[in-house]
PDB file of C-alpha atoms in Angstrom:
ATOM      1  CA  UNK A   1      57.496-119.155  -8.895  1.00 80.00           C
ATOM      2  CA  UNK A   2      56.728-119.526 -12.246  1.00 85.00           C
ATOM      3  CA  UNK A   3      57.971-117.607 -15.369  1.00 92.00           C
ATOM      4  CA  UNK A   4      56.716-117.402 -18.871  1.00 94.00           C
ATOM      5  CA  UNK A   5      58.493-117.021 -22.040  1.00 96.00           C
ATOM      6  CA  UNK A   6      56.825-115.401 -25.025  1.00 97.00           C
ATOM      7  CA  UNK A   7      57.313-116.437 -28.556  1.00 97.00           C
ATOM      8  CA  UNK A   8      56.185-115.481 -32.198  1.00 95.00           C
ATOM      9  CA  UNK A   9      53.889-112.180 -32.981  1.00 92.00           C
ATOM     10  CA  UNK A  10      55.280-110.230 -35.565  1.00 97.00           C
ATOM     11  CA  UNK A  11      54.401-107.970 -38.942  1.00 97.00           C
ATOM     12  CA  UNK A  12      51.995-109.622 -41.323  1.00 98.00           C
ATOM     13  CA  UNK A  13      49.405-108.219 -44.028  1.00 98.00           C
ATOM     14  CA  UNK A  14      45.131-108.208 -43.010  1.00 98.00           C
ATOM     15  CA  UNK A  15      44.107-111.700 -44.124  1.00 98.00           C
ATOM     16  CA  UNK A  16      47.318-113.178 -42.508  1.00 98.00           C
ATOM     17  CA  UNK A  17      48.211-115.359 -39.678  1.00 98.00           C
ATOM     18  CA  UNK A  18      50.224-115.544 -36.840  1.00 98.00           C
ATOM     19  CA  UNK A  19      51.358-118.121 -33.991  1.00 98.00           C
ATOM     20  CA  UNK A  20      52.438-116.863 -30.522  1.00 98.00           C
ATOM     21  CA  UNK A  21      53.585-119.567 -27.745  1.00 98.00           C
ATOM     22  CA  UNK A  22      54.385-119.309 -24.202  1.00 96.00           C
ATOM     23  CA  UNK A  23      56.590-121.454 -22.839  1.00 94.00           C
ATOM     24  CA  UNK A  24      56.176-121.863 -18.284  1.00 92.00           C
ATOM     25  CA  UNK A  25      58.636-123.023 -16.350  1.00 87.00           C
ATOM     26  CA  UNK A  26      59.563-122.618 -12.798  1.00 81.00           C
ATOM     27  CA  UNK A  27      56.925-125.276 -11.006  1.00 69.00           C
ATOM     28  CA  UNK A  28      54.881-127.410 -12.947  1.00 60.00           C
ATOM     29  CA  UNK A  29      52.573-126.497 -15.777  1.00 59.00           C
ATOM     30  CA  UNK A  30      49.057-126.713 -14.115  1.00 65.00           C
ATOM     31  CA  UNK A  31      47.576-123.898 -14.402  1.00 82.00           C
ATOM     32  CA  UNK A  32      44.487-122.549 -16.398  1.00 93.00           C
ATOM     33  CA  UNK A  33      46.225-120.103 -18.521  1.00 94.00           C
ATOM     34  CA  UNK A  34      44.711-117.162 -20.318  1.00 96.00           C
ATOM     35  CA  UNK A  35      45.926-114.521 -23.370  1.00 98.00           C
ATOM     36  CA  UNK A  36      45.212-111.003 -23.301  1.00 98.00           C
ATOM     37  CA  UNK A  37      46.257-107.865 -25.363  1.00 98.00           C
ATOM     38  CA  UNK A  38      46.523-104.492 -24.907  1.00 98.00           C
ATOM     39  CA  UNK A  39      46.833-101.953 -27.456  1.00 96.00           C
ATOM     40  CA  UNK A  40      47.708 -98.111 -27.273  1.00 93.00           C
ATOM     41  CA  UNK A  41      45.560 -96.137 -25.131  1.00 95.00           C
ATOM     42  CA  UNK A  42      43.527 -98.587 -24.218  1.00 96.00           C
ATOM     43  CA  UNK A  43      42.932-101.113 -21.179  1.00 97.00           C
ATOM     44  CA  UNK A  44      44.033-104.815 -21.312  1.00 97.00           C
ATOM     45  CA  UNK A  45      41.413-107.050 -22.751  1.00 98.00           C
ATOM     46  CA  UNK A  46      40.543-110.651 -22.316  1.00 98.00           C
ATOM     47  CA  UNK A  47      41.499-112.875 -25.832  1.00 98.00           C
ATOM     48  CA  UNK A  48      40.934-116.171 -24.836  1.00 98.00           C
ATOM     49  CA  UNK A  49      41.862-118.528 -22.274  1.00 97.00           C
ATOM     50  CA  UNK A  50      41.618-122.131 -21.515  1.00 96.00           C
ATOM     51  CA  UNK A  51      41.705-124.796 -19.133  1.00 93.00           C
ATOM     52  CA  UNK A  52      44.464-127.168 -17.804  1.00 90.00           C
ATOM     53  CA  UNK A  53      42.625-130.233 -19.317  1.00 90.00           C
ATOM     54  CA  UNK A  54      42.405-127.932 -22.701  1.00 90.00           C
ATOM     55  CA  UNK A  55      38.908-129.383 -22.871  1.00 91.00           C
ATOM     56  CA  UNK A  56      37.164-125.736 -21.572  1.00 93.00           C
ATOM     57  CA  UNK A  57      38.060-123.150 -23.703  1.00 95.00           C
ATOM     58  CA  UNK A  58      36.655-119.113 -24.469  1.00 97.00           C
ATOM     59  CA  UNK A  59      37.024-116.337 -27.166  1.00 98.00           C
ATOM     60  CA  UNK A  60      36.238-112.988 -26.796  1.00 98.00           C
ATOM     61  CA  UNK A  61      33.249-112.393 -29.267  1.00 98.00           C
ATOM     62  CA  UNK A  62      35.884-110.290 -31.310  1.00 98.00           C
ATOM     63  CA  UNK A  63      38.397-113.343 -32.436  1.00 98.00           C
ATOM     64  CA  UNK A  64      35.777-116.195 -31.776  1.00 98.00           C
ATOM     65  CA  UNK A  65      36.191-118.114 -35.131  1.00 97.00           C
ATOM     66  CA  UNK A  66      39.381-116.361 -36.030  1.00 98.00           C
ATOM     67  CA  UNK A  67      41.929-117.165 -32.939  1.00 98.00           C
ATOM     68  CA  UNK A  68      42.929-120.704 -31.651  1.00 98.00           C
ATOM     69  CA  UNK A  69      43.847-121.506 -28.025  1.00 98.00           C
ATOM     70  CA  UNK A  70      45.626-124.513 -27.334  1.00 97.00           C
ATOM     71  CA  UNK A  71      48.109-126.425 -24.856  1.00 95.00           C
ATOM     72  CA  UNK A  72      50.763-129.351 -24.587  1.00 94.00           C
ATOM     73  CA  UNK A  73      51.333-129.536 -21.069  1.00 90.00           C
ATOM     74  CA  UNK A  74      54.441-132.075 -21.823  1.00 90.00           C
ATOM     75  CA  UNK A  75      55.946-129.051 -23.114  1.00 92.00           C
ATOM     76  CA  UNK A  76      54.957-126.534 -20.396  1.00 91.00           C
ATOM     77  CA  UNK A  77      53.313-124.577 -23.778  1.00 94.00           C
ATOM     78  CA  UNK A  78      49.910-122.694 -24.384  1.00 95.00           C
ATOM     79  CA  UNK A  79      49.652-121.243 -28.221  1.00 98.00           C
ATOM     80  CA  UNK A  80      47.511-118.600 -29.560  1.00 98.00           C
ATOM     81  CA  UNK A  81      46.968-119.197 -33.387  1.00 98.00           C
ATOM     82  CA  UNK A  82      45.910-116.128 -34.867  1.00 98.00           C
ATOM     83  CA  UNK A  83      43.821-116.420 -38.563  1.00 98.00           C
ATOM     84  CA  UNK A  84      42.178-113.950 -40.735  1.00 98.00           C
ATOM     85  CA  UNK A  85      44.254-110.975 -38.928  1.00 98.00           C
ATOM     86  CA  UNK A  86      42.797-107.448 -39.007  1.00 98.00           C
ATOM     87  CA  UNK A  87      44.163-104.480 -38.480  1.00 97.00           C
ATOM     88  CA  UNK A  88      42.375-103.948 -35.748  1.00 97.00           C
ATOM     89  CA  UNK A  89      44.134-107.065 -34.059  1.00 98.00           C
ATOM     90  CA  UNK A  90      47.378-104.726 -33.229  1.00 98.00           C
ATOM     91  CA  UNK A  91      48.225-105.136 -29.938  1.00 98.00           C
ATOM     92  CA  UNK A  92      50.935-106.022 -27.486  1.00 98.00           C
ATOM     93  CA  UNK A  93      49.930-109.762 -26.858  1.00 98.00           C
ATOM     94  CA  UNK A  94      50.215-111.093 -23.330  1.00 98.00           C
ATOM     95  CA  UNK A  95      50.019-114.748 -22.040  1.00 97.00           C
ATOM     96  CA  UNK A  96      48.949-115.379 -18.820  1.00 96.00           C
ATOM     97  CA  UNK A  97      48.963-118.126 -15.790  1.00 93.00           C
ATOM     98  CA  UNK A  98      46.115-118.313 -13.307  1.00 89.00           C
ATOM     99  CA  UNK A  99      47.053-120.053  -9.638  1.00 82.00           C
ATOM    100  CA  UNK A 100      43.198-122.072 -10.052  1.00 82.00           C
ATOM    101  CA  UNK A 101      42.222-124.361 -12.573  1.00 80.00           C
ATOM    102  CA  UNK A 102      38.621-122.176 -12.912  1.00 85.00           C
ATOM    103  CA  UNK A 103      39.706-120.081 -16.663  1.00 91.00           C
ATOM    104  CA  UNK A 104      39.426-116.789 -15.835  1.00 93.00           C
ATOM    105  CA  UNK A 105      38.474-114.007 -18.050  1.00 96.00           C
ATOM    106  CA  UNK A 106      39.547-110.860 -16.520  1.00 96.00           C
ATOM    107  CA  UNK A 107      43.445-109.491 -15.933  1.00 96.00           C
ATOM    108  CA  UNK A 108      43.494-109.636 -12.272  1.00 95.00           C
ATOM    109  CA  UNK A 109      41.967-113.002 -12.047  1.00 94.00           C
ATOM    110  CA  UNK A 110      46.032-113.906 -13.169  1.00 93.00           C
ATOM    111  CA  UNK A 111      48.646-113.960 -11.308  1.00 90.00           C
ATOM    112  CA  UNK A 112      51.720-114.716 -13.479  1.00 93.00           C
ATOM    113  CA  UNK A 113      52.676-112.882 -17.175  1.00 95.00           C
ATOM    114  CA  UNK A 114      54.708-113.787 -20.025  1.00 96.00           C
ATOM    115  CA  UNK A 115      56.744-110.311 -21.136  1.00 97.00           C
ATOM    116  CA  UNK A 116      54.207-109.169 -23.788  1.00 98.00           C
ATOM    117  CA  UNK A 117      55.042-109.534 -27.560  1.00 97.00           C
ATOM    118  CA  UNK A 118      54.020-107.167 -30.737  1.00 98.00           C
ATOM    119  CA  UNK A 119      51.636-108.227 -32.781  1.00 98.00           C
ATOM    120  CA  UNK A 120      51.383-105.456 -35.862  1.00 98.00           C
ATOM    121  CA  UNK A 121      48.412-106.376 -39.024  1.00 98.00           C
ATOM    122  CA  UNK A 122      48.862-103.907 -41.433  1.00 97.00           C
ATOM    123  CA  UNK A 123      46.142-103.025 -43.913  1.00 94.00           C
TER     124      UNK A 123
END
């Protein structure tokens, strides 16, 4: 079984940044592994995701350019750096582990979630 730890998120001003991490543990750290975010009223959406080498990586066309995906698999850790917030970035961010190496782009393509963390840009 594996479990992941969310980190970081947070209250910050448009134009600011933010760092989340997610920490697995539980079996070893192989997985493609995805973030999503979901905020009131609305339905889960894909962020970005990428792959266990790190070397295949996607955006959602909203962050691309903005938001930076990254791993250290010696420290079981995917981060999601978060630049030029908007306030339309609010959400509850959610990491997530995929049982494939294939990234996968959709919420039920994953089968393992970190606990969800606030992310709040205000304008």
């Amino acid at each position: 079984q594996v479990q992941l730890v969310q980190s970081g998120g947070g209250l910050v001003q448009a134009g600011g940044s933010l760092r989340l991490s997610c920490v697995a543990s539980g079996r070893t750290f192989m997985y493609a592994m995805g973030w999503f975010r979901q905020a009131p009223g609305k339905e889960r959406e894909f962020v970005a995701a990428i792959s266990r080498s790190g070397g295949v990586l996607y955006y959602a066309d909203s962050v691309k350019g903005r938001f930076t995906v990254s791993r250290d698999n010696a420290k079981n850790t995917v981060y999601l750096q978060m630049n030029s917030l908007k306030p339309q970035d609010t959400a509850v961010y959610y990491c997530a582990g995929r049982s494939n190496v294939v990234v996968g782009t959709k919420p039920n393509e994953y089968n393992y979630w970190g606990q969800g963390t606030q992310v709040t840009v205000s304008s």
